[in-house]
Short mmCIF file of C-alpha atoms in Angstrom, two decimals:
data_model
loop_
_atom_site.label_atom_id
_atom_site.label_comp_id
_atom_site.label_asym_id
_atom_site.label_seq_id
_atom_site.Cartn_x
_atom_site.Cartn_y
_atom_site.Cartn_z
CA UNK A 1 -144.16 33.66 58.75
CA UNK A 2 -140.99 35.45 59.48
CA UNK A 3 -139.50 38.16 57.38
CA UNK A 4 -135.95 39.73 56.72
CA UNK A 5 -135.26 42.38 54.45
CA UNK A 6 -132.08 43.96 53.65
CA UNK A 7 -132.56 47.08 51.50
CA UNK A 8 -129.24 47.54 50.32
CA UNK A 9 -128.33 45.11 47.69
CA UNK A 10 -124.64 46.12 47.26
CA UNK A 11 -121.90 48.89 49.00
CA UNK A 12 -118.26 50.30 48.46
CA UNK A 13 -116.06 52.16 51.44
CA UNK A 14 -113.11 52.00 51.81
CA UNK A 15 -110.06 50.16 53.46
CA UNK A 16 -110.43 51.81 57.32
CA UNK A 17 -113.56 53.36 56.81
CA UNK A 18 -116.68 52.17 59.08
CA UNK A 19 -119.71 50.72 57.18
CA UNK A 20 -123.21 49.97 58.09
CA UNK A 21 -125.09 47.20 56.76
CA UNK A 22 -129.02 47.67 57.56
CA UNK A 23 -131.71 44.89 58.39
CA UNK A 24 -135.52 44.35 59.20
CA UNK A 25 -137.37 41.85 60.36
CA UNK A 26 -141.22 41.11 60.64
CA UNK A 27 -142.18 38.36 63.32
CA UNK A 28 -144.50 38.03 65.86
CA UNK A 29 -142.49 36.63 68.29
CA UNK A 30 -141.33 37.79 71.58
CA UNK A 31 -138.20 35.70 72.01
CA UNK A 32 -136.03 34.98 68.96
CA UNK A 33 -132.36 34.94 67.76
CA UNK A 34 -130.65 37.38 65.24
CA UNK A 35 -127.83 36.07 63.09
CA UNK A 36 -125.16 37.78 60.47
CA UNK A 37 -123.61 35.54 58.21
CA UNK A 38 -120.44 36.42 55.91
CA UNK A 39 -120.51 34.92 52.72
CA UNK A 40 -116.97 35.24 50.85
CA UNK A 41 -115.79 34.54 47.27
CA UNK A 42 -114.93 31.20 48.59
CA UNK A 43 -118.92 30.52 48.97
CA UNK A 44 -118.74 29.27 52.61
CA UNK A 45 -121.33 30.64 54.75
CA UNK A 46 -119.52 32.35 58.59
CA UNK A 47 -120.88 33.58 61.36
CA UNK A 48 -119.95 37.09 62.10
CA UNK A 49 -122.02 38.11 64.87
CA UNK A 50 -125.09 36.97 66.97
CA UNK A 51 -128.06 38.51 69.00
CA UNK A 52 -130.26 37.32 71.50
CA UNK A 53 -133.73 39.34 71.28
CA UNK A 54 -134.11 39.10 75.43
CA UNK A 55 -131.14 40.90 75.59
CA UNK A 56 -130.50 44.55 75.50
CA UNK A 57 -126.74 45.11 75.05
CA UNK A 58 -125.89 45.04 71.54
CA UNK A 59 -123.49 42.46 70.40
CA UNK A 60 -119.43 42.96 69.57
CA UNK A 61 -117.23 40.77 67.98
CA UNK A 62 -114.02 42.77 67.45
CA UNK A 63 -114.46 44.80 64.84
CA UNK A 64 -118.52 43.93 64.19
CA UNK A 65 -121.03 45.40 66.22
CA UNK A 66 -125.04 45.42 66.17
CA UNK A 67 -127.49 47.99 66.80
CA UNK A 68 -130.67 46.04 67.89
CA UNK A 69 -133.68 47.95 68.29
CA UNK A 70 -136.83 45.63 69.16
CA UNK A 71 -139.47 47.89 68.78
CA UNK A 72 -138.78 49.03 65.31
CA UNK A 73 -137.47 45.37 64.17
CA UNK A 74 -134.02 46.65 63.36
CA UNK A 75 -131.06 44.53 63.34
CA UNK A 76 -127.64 46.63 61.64
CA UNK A 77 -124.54 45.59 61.48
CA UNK A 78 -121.16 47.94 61.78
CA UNK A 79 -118.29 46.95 60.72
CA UNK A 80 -114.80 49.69 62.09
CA UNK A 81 -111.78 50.06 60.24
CA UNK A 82 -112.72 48.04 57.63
CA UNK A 83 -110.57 45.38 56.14
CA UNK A 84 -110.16 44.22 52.57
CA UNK A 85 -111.08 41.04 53.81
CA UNK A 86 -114.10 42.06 54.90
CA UNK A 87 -115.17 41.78 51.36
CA UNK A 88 -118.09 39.56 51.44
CA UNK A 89 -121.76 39.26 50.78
CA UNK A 90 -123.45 40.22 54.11
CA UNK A 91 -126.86 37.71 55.37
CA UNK A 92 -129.04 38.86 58.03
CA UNK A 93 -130.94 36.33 59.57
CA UNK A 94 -133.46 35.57 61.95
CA UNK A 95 -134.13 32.07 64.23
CA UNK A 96 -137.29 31.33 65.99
CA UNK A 97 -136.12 29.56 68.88
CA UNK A 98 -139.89 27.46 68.84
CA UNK A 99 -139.72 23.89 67.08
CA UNK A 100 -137.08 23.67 64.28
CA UNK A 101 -133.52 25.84 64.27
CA UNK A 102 -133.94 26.82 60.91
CA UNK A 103 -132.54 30.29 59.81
CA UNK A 104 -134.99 32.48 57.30
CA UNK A 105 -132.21 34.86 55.51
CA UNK A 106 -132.42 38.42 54.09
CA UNK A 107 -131.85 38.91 50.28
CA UNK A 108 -127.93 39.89 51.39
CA UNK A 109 -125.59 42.84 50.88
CA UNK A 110 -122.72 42.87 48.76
CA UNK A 111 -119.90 44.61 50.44
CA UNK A 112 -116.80 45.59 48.77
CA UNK A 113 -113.76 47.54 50.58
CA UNK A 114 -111.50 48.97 48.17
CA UNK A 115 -107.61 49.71 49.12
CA UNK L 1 -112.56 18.93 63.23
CA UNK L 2 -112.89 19.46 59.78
CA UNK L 3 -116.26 20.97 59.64
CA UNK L 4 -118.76 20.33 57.35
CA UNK L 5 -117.80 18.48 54.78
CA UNK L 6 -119.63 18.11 51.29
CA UNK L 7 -119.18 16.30 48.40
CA UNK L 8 -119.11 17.20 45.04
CA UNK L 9 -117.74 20.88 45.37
CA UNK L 10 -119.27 20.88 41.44
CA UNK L 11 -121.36 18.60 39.95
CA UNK L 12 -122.67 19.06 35.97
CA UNK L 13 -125.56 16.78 34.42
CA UNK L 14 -127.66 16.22 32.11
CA UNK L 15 -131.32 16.88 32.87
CA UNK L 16 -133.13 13.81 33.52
CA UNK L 17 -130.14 12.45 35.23
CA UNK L 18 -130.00 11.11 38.91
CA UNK L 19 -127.89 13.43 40.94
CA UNK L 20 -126.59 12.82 44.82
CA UNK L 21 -125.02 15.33 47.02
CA UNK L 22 -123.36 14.31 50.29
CA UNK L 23 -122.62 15.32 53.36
CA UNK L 24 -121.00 14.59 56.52
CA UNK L 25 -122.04 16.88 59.67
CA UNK L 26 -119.64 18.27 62.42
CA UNK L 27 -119.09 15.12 64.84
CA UNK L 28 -121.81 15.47 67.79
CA UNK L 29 -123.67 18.03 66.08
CA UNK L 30 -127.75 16.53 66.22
CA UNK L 31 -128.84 18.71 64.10
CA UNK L 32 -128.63 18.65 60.21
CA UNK L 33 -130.01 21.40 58.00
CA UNK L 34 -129.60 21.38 53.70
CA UNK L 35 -130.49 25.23 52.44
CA UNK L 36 -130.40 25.78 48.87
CA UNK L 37 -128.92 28.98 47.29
CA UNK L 38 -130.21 30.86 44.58
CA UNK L 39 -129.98 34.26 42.57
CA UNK L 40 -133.77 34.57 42.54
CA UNK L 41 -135.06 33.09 45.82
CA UNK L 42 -131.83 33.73 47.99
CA UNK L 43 -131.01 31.00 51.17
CA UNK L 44 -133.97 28.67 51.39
CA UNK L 45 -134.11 25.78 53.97
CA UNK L 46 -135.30 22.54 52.35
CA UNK L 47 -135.03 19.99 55.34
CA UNK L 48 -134.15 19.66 58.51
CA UNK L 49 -133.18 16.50 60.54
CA UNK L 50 -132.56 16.20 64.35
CA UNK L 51 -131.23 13.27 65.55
CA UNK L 52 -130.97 11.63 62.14
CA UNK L 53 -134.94 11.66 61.81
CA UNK L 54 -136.60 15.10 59.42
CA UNK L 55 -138.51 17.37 61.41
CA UNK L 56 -139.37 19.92 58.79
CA UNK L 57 -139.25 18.91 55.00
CA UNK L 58 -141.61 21.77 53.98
CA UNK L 59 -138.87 23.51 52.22
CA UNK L 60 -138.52 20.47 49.61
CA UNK L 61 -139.69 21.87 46.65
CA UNK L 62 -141.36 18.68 44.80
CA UNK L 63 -141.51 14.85 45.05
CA UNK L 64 -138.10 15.24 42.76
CA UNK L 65 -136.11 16.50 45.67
CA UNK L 66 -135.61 13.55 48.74
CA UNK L 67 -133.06 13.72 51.28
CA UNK L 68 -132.11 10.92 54.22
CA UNK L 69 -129.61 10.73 56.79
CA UNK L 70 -129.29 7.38 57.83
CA UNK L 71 -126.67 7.77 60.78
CA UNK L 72 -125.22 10.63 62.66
CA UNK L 73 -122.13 11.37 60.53
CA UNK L 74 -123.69 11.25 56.90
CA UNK L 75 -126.85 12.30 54.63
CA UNK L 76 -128.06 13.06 51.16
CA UNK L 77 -130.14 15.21 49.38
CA UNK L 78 -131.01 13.66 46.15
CA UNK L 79 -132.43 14.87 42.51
CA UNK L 80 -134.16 12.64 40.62
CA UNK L 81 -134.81 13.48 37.93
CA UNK L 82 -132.76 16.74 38.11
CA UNK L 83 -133.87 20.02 36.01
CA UNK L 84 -132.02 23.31 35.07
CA UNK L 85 -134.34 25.22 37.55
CA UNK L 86 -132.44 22.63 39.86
CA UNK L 87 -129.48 24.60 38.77
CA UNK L 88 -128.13 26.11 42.54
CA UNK L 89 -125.71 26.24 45.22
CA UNK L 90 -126.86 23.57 47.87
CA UNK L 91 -125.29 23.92 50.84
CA UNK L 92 -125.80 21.97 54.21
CA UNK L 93 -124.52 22.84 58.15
CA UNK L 94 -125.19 21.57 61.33
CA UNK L 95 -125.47 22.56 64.87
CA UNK L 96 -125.90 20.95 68.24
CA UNK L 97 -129.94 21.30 69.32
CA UNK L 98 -130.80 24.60 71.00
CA UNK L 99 -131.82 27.68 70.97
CA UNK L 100 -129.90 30.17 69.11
CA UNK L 101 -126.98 27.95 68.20
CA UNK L 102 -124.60 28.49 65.66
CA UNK L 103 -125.18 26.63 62.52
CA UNK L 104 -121.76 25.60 60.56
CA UNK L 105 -121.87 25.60 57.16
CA UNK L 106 -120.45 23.46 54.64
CA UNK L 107 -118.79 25.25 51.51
CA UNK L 108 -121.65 24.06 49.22
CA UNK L 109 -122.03 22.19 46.41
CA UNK L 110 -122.59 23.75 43.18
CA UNK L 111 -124.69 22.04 40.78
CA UNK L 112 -125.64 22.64 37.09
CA UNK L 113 -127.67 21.12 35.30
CA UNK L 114 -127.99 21.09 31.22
#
């Protein structure tokens, strides 16, 4: 069974600052999807940025970008010039494409920017 | 579209009470998913339905827990009879079938139970 683990159970930067949000994985898979969810005070779940494991470039989305690296199982997330809205609990999560879509999710970061 | 819709937003009971939470996918989405959320055990998947029938109900914890979606546009997971280990935020998204697609979330219900 797949894995995630996200070793950093809360962080503070602040506003404009750039943050990392680390994230492992264990599967044996070859071909599988990488997900990072945003989960604000309002409690719904948003998807922030996604990764295809076949693929080499690392994802953007604006301001989010991923550092994928395969071999060692490593999925971060970086968020530049950091927003207060960015103020979220962070999910990493991981999709094997074979039989059902479901999502296995990492314990979360909580991520505070302060002004 | 609205997205996911879900109904209650809150729901309190009693233990040993029946309790029903609802939810209405993302029009054309096939795919149905209810996770449940949790300080202890995080985002867990419970079931999963694609095209209306479940595919993957290993995530249902015990016979207590039962869920059914009995068109495209609606389904429920139901408690019966609930507990306070019930106590969560159940939350359920859709997506259209395929690999890697996004899965929408609803904004959860949150249910406590007494």
């Amino acid at each position: 069974a797949q894995t995630v683990t996200q070793s950093q159970p809360e962080m503070s930067v602040q506003e404009a600052e750039t943050v990392t949000l680390s994230c492992t994985y264990d599967t044996s898979e070859s071909n599988y999807y990488l997900f990072w969810y945003k989960q604000p005070p309002s409690r719904q779940m948003i998807l922030v940025i996604r990764q295809e494991a076949y693929k080499q470039q690392n994802a953007t989305e604006n301001r989010f970008s991923v550092n994928f690296q395969k071999a060692a199982k490593s999925f971060s997330l970086k968020i530049s010039d950091s927003q207060l809205g960015d103020t979220a609990m962070y999910f990493c999560a991981f999709m094997n494409p074979q039989g059902a879509q479901k999502l296995v999710f990492g314990q979360g970061t909580r991520l505070t920017i302060n002004p | 579209d609205a997205g996911v819709i879900q109904s209650p937003r809150h729901e309190v009971t009693e233990m040993g009470q029946e309790v029903t939470l609802r939810c209405k996918p993302i029009s054309g989405h096939n795919s149905l998913f209810w996770y449940r959320q949790t300080m202890m055990r995080g985002l867990e998947l419970l079931i999963y339905f694609n095209n209306n029938v479940p595919i993957d109900d290993s995530g249902m914890p015990e016979d207590r827990f039962s869920a059914k979606m009995p068109n495209a546009s609606f389904s429920t997971l139901k408690i019966q009879p609930s507990e306070p280990r019930d106590s969560a935020v159940y939350f359920c998204a859709s997506s259209l079938s395929g690999a890697g697609t996004e899965a929408f979330f609803g904004q959860g219900t949150r249910l406590t139970v007494v």
